[in-house]
Coordinates of C-alpha atoms and ligand atoms in Angstrom, one line a residue:
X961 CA -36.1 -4.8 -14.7
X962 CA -35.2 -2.8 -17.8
X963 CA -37.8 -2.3 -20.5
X964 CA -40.7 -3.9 -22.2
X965 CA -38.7 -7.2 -23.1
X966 CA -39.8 -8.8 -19.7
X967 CA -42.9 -10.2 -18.6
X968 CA -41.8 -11.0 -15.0
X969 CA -39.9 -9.3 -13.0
X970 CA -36.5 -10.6 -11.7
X971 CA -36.6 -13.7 -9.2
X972 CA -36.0 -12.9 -5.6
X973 CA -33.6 -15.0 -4.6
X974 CA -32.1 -14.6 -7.9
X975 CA -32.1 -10.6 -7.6
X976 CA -30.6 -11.3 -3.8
X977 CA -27.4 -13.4 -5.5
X978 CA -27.0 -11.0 -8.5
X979 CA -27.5 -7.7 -7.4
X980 CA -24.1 -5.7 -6.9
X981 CA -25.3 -2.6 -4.6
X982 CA -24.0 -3.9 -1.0
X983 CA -20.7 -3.1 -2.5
X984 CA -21.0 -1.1 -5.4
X985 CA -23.2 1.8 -3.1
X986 CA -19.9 2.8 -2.6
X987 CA -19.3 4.2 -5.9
X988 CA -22.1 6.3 -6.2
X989 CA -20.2 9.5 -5.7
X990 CA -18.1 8.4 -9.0
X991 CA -21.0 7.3 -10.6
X992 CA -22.8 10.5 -10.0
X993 CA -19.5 12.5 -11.1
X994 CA -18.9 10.2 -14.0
X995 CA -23.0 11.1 -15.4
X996 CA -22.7 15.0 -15.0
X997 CA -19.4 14.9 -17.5
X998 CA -21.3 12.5 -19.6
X999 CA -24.3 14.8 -19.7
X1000 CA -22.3 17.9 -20.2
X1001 CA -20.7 16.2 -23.1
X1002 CA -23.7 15.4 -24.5
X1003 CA -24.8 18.9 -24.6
X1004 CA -21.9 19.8 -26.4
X1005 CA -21.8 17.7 -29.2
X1006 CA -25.7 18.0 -29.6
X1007 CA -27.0 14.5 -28.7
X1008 CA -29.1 16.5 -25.5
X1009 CA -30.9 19.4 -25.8
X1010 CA -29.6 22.6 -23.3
X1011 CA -32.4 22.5 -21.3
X1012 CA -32.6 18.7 -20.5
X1013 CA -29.0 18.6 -20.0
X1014 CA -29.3 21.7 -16.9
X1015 CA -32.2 19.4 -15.5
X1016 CA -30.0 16.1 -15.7
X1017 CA -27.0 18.2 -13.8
X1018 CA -29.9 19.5 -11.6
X1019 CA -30.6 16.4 -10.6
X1020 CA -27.5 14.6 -10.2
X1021 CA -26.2 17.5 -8.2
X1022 CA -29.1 17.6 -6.0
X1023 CA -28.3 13.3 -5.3
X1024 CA -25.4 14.0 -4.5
X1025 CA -26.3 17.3 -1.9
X1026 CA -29.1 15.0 -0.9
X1027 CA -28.3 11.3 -1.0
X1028 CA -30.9 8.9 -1.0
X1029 CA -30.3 5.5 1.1
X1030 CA -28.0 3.6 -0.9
X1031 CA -30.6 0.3 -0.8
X1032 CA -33.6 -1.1 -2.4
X1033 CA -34.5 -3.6 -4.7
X1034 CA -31.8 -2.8 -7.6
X1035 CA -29.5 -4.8 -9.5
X1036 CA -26.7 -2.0 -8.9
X1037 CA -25.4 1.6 -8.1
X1038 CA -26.0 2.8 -11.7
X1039 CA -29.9 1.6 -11.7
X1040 CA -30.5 2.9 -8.4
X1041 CA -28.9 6.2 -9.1
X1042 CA -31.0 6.5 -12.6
X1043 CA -33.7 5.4 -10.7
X1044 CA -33.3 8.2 -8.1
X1045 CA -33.2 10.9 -10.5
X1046 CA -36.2 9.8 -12.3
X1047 CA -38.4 10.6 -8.8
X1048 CA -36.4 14.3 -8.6
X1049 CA -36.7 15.0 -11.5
X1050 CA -39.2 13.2 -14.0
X1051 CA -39.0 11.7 -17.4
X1052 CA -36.0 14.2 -18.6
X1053 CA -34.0 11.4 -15.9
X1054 CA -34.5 8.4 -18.7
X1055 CA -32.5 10.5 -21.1
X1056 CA -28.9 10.2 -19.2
X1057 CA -28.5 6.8 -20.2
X1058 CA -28.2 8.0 -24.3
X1059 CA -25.2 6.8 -25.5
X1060 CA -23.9 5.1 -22.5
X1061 CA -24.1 1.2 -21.2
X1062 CA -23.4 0.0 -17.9
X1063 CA -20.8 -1.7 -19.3
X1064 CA -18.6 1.3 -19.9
X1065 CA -20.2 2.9 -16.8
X1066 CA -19.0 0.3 -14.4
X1067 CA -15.6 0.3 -15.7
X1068 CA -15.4 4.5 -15.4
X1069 CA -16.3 4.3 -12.0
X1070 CA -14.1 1.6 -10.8
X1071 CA -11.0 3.7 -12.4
X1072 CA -12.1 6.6 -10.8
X1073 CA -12.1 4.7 -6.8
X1074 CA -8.9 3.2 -8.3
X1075 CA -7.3 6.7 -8.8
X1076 CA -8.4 7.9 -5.8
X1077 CA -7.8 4.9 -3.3
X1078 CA -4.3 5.2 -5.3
X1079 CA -4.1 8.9 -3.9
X1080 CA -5.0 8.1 -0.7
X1081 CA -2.4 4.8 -0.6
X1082 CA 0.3 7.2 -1.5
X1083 CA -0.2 9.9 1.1
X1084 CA -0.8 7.0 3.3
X1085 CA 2.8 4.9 2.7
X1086 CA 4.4 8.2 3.1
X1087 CA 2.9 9.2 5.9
X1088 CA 4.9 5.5 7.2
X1089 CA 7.7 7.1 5.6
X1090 CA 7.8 10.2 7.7
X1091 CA 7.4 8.4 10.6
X1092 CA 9.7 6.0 10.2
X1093 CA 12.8 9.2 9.3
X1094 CA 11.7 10.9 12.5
X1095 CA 12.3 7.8 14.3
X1096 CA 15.5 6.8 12.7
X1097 CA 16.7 10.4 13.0
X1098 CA 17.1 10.4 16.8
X1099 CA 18.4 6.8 16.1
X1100 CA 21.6 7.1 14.1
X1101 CA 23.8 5.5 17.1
X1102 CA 21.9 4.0 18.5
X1103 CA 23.5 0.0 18.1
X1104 CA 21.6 -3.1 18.1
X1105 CA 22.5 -6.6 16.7
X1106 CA 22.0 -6.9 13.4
X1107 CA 20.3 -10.6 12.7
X1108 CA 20.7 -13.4 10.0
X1109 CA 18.7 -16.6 10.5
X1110 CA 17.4 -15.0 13.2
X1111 CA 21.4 -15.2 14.7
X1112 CA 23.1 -12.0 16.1
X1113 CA 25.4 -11.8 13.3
X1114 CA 27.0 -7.7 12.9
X1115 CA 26.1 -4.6 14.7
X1116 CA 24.2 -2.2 12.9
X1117 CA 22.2 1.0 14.2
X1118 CA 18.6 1.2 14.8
X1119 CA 17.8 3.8 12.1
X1120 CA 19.6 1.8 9.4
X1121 CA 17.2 -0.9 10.7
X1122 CA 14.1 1.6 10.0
X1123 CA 15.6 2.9 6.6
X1124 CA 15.5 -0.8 5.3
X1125 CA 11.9 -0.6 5.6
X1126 CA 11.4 2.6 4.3
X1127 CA 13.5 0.8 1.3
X1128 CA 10.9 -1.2 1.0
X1129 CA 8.3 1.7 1.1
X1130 CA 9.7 3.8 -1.9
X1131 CA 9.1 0.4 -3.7
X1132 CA 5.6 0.3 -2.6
X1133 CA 5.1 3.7 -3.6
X1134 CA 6.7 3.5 -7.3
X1135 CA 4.4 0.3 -8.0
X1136 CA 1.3 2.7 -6.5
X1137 CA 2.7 5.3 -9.1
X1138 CA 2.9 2.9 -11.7
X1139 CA -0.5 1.8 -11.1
X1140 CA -2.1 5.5 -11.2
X1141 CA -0.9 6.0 -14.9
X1142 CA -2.4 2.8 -16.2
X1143 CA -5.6 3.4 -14.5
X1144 CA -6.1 6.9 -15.8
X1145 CA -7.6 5.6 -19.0
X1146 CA -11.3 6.4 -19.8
X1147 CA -13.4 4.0 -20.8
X1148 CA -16.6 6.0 -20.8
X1149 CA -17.9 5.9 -24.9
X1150 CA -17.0 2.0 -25.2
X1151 CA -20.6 1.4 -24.9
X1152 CA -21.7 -2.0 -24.3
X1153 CA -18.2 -3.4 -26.0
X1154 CA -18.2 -1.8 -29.8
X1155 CA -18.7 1.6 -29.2
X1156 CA -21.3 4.8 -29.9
X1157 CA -23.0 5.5 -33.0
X1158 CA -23.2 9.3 -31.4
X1159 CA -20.3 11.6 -32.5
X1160 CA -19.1 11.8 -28.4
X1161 CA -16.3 13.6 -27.7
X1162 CA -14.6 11.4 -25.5
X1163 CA -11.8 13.9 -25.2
X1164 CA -14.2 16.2 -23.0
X1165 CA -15.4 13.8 -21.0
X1166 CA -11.8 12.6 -20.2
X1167 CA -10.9 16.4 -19.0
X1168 CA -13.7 16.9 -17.0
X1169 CA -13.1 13.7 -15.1
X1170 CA -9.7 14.1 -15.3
X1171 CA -8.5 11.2 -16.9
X1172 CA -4.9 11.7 -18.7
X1173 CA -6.0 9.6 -21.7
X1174 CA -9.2 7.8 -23.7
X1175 CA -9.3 4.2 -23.8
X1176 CA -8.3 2.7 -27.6
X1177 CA -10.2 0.1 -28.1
X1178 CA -13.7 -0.7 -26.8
X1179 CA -13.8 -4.1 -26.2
X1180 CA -10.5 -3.7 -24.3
X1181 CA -12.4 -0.8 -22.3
X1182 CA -15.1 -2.7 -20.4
X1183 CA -13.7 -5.9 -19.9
X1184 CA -10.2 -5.0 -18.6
X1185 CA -9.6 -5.3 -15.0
X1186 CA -5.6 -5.5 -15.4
X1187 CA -5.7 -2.2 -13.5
X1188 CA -7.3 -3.9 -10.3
X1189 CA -5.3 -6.9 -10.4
X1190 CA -2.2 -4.7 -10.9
X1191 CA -3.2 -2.4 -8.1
X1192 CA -4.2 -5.6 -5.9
X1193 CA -0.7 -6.9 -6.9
X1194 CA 1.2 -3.4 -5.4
X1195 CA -1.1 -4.1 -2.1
X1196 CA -0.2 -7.6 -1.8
X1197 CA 3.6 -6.6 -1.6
X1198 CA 2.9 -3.4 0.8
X1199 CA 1.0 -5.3 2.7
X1200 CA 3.6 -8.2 3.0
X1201 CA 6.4 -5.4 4.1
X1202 CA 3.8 -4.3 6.5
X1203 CA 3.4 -7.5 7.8
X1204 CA 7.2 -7.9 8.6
X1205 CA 7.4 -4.7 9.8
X1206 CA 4.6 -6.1 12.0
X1207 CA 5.9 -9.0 13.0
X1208 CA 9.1 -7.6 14.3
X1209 CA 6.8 -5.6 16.4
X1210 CA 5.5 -8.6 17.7
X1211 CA 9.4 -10.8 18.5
X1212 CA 10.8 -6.8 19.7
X1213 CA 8.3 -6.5 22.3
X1214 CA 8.9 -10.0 23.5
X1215 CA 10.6 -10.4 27.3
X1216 CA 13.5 -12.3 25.7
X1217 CA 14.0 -9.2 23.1
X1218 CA 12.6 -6.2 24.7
X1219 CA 13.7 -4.1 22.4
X1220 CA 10.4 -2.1 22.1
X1221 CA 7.5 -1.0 24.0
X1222 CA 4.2 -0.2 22.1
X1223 CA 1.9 2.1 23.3
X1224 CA -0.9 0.7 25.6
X1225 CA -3.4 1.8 23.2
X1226 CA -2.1 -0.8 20.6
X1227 CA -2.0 -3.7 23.2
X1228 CA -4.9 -5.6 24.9
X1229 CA -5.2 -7.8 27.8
X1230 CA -5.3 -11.2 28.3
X1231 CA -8.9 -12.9 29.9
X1232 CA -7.1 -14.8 31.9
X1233 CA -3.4 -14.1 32.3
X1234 CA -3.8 -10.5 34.7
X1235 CA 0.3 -9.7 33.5
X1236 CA -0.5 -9.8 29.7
X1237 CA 0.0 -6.8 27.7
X1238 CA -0.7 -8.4 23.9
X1239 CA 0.3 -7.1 20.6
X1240 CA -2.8 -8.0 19.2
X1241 CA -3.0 -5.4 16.3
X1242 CA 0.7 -6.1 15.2
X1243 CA -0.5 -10.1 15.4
X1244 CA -3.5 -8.8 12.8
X1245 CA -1.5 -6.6 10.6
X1246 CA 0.2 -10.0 9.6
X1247 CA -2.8 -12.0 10.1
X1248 CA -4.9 -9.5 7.5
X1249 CA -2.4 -9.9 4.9
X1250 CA -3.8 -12.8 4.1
X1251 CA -7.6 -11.6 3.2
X1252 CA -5.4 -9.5 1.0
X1253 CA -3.3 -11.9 -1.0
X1254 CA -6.8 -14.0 -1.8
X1255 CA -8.4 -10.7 -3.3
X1256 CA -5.7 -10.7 -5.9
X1257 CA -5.6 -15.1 -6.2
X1258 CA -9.7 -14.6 -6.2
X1259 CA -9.9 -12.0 -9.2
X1260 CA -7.0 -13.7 -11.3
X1261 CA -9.0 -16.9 -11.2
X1262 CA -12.0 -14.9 -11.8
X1263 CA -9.9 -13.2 -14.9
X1264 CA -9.1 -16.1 -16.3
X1265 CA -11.3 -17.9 -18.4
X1266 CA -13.5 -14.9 -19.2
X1267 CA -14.3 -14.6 -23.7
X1268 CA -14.6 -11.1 -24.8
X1269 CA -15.8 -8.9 -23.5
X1270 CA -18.2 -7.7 -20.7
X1271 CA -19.0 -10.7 -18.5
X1272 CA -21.2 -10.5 -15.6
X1273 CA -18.6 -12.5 -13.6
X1274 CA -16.9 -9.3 -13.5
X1275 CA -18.9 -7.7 -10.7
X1276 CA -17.2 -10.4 -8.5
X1277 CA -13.6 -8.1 -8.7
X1278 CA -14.9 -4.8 -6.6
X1279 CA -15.7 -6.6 -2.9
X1280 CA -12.7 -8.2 -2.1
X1281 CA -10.7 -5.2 -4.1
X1282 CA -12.4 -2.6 -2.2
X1283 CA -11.9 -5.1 0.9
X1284 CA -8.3 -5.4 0.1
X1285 CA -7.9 -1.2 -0.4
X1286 CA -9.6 -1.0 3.2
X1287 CA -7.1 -3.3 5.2
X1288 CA -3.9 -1.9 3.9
X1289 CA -5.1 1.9 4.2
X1290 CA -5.7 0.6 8.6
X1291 CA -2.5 -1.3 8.3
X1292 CA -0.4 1.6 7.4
X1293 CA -2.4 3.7 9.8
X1294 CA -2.2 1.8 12.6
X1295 CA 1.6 0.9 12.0
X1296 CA 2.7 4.9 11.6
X1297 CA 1.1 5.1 15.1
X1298 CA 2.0 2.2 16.2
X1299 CA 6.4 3.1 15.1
X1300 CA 5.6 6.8 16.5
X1301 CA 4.1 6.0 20.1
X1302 CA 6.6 2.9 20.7
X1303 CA 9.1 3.1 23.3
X1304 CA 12.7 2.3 21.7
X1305 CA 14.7 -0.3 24.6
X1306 CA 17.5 1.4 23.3
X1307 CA 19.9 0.0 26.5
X1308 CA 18.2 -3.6 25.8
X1309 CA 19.4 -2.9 22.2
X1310 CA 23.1 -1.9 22.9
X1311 CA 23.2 -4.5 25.6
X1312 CA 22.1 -7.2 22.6
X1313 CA 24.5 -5.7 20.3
X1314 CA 27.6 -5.8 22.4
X1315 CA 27.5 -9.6 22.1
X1316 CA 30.3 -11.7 23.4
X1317 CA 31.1 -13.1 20.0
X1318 CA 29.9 -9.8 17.6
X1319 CA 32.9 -8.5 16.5
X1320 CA 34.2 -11.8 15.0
X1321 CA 33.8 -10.7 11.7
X1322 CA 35.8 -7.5 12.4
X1323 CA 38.7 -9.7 14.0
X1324 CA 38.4 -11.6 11.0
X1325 CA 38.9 -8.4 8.9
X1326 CA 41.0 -7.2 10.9
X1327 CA 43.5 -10.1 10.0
X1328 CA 42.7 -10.2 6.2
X1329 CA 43.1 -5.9 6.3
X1330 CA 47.0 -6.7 7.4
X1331 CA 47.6 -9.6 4.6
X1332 CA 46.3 -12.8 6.0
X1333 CA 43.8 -14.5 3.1
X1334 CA 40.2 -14.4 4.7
X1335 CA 39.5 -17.8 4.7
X1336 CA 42.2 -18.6 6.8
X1337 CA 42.0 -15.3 9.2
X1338 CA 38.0 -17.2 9.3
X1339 CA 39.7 -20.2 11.1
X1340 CA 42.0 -18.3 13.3
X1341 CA 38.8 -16.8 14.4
X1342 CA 37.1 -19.6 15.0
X1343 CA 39.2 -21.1 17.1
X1344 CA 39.1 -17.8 18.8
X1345 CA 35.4 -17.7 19.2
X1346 CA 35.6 -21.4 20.2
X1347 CA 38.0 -20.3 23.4
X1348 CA 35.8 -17.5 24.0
X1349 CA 32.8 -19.3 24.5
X1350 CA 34.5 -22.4 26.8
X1351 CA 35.5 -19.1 29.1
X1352 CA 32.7 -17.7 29.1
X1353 CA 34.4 -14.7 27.8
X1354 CA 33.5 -12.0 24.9
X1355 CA 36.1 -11.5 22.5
X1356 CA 36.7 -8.1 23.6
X1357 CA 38.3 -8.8 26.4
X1358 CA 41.2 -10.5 25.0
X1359 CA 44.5 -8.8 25.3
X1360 CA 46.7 -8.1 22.9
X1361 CA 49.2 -10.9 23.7
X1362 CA 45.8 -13.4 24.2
X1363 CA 45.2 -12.6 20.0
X1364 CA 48.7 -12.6 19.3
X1365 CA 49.2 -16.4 20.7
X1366 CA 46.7 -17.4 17.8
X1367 CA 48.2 -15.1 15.4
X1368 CA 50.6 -12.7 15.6
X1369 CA 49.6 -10.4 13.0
X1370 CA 47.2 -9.0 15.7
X1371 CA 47.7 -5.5 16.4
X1372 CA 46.9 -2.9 19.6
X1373 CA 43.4 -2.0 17.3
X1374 CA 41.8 -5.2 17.4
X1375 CA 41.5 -5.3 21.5
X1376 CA 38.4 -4.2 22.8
X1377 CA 36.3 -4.0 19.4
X1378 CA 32.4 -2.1 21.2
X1379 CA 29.4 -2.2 18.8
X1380 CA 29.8 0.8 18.0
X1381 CA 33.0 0.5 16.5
X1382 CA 32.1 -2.5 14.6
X1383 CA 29.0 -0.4 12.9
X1384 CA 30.9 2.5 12.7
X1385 CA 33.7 0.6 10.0
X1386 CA 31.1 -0.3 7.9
X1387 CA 31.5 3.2 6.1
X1388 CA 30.6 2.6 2.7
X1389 CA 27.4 3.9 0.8
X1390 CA 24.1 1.2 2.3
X1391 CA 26.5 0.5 4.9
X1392 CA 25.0 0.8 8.6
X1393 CA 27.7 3.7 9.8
X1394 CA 26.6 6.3 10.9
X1395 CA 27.7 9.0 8.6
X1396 CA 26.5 7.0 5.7
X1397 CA 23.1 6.7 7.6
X1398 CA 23.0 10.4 7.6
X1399 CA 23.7 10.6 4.0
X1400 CA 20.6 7.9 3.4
X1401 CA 18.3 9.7 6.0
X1402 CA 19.0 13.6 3.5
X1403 CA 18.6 11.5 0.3
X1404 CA 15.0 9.8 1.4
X1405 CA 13.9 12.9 2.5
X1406 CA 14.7 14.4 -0.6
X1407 CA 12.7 11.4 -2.5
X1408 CA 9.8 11.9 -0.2
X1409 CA 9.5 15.9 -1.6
X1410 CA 9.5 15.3 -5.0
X1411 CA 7.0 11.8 -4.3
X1412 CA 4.9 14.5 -2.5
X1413 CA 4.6 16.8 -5.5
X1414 CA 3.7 13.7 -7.8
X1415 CA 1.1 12.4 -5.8
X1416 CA -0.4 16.1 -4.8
X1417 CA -0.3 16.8 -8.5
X1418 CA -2.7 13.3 -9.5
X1419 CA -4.8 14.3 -6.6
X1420 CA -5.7 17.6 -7.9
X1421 CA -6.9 16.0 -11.2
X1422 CA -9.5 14.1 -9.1
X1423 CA -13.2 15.0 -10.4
X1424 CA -15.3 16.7 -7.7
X1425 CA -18.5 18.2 -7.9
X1426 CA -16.7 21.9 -8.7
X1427 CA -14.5 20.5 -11.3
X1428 CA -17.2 18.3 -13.3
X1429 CA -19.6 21.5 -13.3
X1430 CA -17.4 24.1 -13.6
X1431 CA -18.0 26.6 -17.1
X1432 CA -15.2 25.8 -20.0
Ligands
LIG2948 N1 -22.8 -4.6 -11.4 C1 -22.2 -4.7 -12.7 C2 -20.7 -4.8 -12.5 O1 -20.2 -4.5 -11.5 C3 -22.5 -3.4 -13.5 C4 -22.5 -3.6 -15.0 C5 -23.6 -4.5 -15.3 N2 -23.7 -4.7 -16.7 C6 -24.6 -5.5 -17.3 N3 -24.6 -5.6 -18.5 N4 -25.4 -6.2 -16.5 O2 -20.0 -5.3 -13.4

């Protein structure tokens, strides 16, 4: 209950269904951080006296050397944390809050989890990353069939298979970056929504918590939650490559594939069944993605119809955000062990990829290369593949003469066409040859070094007790 305005204190039930600290307790480092930069910047521009602003630090300092339990009867973190001080350190504690509203509070604390779980996403995709070039290093001949509609359609080789995903990554990671530049914005000095009568210097406050710029226009500042929805929006697409990645997990290490072997210690048994070995935390890594695609649905609608400018409402965006943040930092874990303890059925694979009928497409090209149109080098094919397949035969064991009967353009080099061959033709920058994989596997590793030195950089700029106390 704030102040002499109230008679009564807060209804139970009603304090139960309002109060924010079962997920907002874990801000409190940030909010802690956030209070000893506002402090010190109130000392400087004169608003606090010296004194009351080394007792204030003192304090916070101490809470966060010495939590208390994050609980009790509060309507938040920032109450419970004022509250907190005021029993270390007396009456000075009421002073902290000059200048300041929860409004603008809230919002500097949320951007400062968002910049770090941001960090901590980065290092975490590129861990995947690194994982997934060892893997495809020892991998770049290794053939398997290369699928459409789920249809062996072209030979290509496992690591080209991998790279695809770290494709998919280096996206993940540019929207992460993306996100990390909007967030950096300080709201703290918005106030409630129009802004301070005290002459803050916002500019201090921004260095000492590292935040690249101030926010330019209050009412903007405390109700703007683009930068979760965006982040949410970056998760939601990570999470949905992690979830294919995941799920081809699941159809590799099938009996009819066999392409893979995870680890024991990401499989379980089955109650009943004693031969089951399950991929039960691939099955999750998809099944999760969906708590994480109704965090960003949830706070959209809860965007939505919202006036200017600070609405209570907005308290609902941090559980299933921080929810969200949670399940894609174990995803990515869990898959980076999962890719770098699996067994690769690399004989299963070249087995797969030597298909009876694979190296149609090459024949095909084979006949367009020496001046047949490609249409009709398709039907000569066909009929081909159609003889093939009534003899039970793969297409590389026809002879020379065998081709030539269904047209004589045929030539010595199309007999016998292996997987390896097949993949190896495709020589042509994304293409799956081997050499060309090479080139892709130097070129991501490059991206990953200079991706490193971005992300290590916004890291460094991350407030910790040092930084925010540290002399001018
Ligand atoms: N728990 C609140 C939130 O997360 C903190 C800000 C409360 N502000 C207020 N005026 N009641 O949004």
């Amino acid at each position: 209950m704030w102040g002499g305005r109230f008679s009564k204190a807060l209804n139970e039930r009603a304090l139960r269904y309002t109060t924010s600290l079962p997920v907002d307790r874990r801000l409190f480092e940030w909010d802690v951080l956030g209070s000893i930069a506002h402090a010190r910047m109130l000392d400087r521009v004169g608003v606090l006296s010296h004194v009351d602003t080394c007792a204030l630090v003192d304090g916070l300092t101490q809470l966060l050397q010495d939590p208390p339990p994050l609980d009790g009867p509060y309507e938040d973190i920032h109450s419970l944390v004022e509250a907190e001080l005021g029993t270390r350190i007396g009456l000075v504690a009421g002073r902290l809050h000059t200048a300041r509203s929860r409004n603008d509070q809230v919002a500097t604390d949320t951007r400062l989890f968002t910049r770090a779980a941001l960090v901590q996403g980065l290092w975490a995709v590129m861990e995947l990353q690194q994982t997934l070039l060892e893997v495809a290093q020892q991998h770049t001949e290794t053939v398997l069939p290369g699928y459409t509609h789920l249809q062996r359609a072209q030979p290509v080789v496992l690591a080209h298979h991998l790279l695809a995903y770290w494709e998919m990554l280096d996206r993940d990671a540019g929207r992460l970056r993306d996100c990390l530049v909007r967030a950096d914005v300080l709201p703290l000095g918005a106030g409630a929504l129009a802004g301070s009568p005290y002459p803050l210097d916002r500019e201090y406050v921004a260095h000492l918590l590292g935040f690249a710029e101030v926010s330019r226009n209050s009412l903007d500042a405390v109700s703007d939650r683009d930068f979760i929805a965006e982040h949410l929006a970056a998760l939601n697409l990570l999470a949905m490559h992690l979830s294919r990645c995941a799920e081809e997990l699941v159809l590799w290490s099938t009996a009819e594939f066999a392409f893979v072997a995870l680890d024991e210690s990401y499989t379980t048994g089955s109650s009943i069944m004693p031969q089951k070995r399950n991929p039960d935390v691939a099955e999750l890594l998809r099944g999760k993605t969906g708590r994480v695609y109704g965090a960003l649905v949830g706070l959209l609608v809860t965007l939505k119809g919202l006036p200017m400018s600070y609405n209570r409402d907005l308290q609902e965006d941090k559980g299933p955000y921080f929810e969200a943040v949670d399940l894609v930092d174990d995803g990515l874990a869990l898959l980076t062990a999962m890719l770098g303890s699996a067994a690769w059925r690399t004989e299963r694979m070249e087995q797969a990829a030597n298909d009876p009928l694979i190296a149609a497409t090459d024949l095909a090209d084979h006949l367009a290369q020496r001046g047949v149109p490609f249409r009709q080098a398709h039907e000569i094919v066909g009929r081909i593949v159609r003889a093939a397949e009534a003899s039970s035969r793969s297409l590389a064991d026809f002879s020379l003469d065998e081709l030539r009967a269904f047209s004589p353009v045929f030539e010595a080099s199309a007999v016998g066409l292996r997987a390896d061959q097949v993949a190896a033709a495709r020589n042509i920058v994304g293409g799956t040859a081997p050499s060309q994989v090479e080139t892709q596997l130097r070129a991501a590793a490059e991206r990953m070094t200079a991706l490193r030195t971005w992300v290590d950089n916004a890291a460094a700029k991350l407030p910790t007790l040092e930084s925010v106390t540290a002399t001018d």
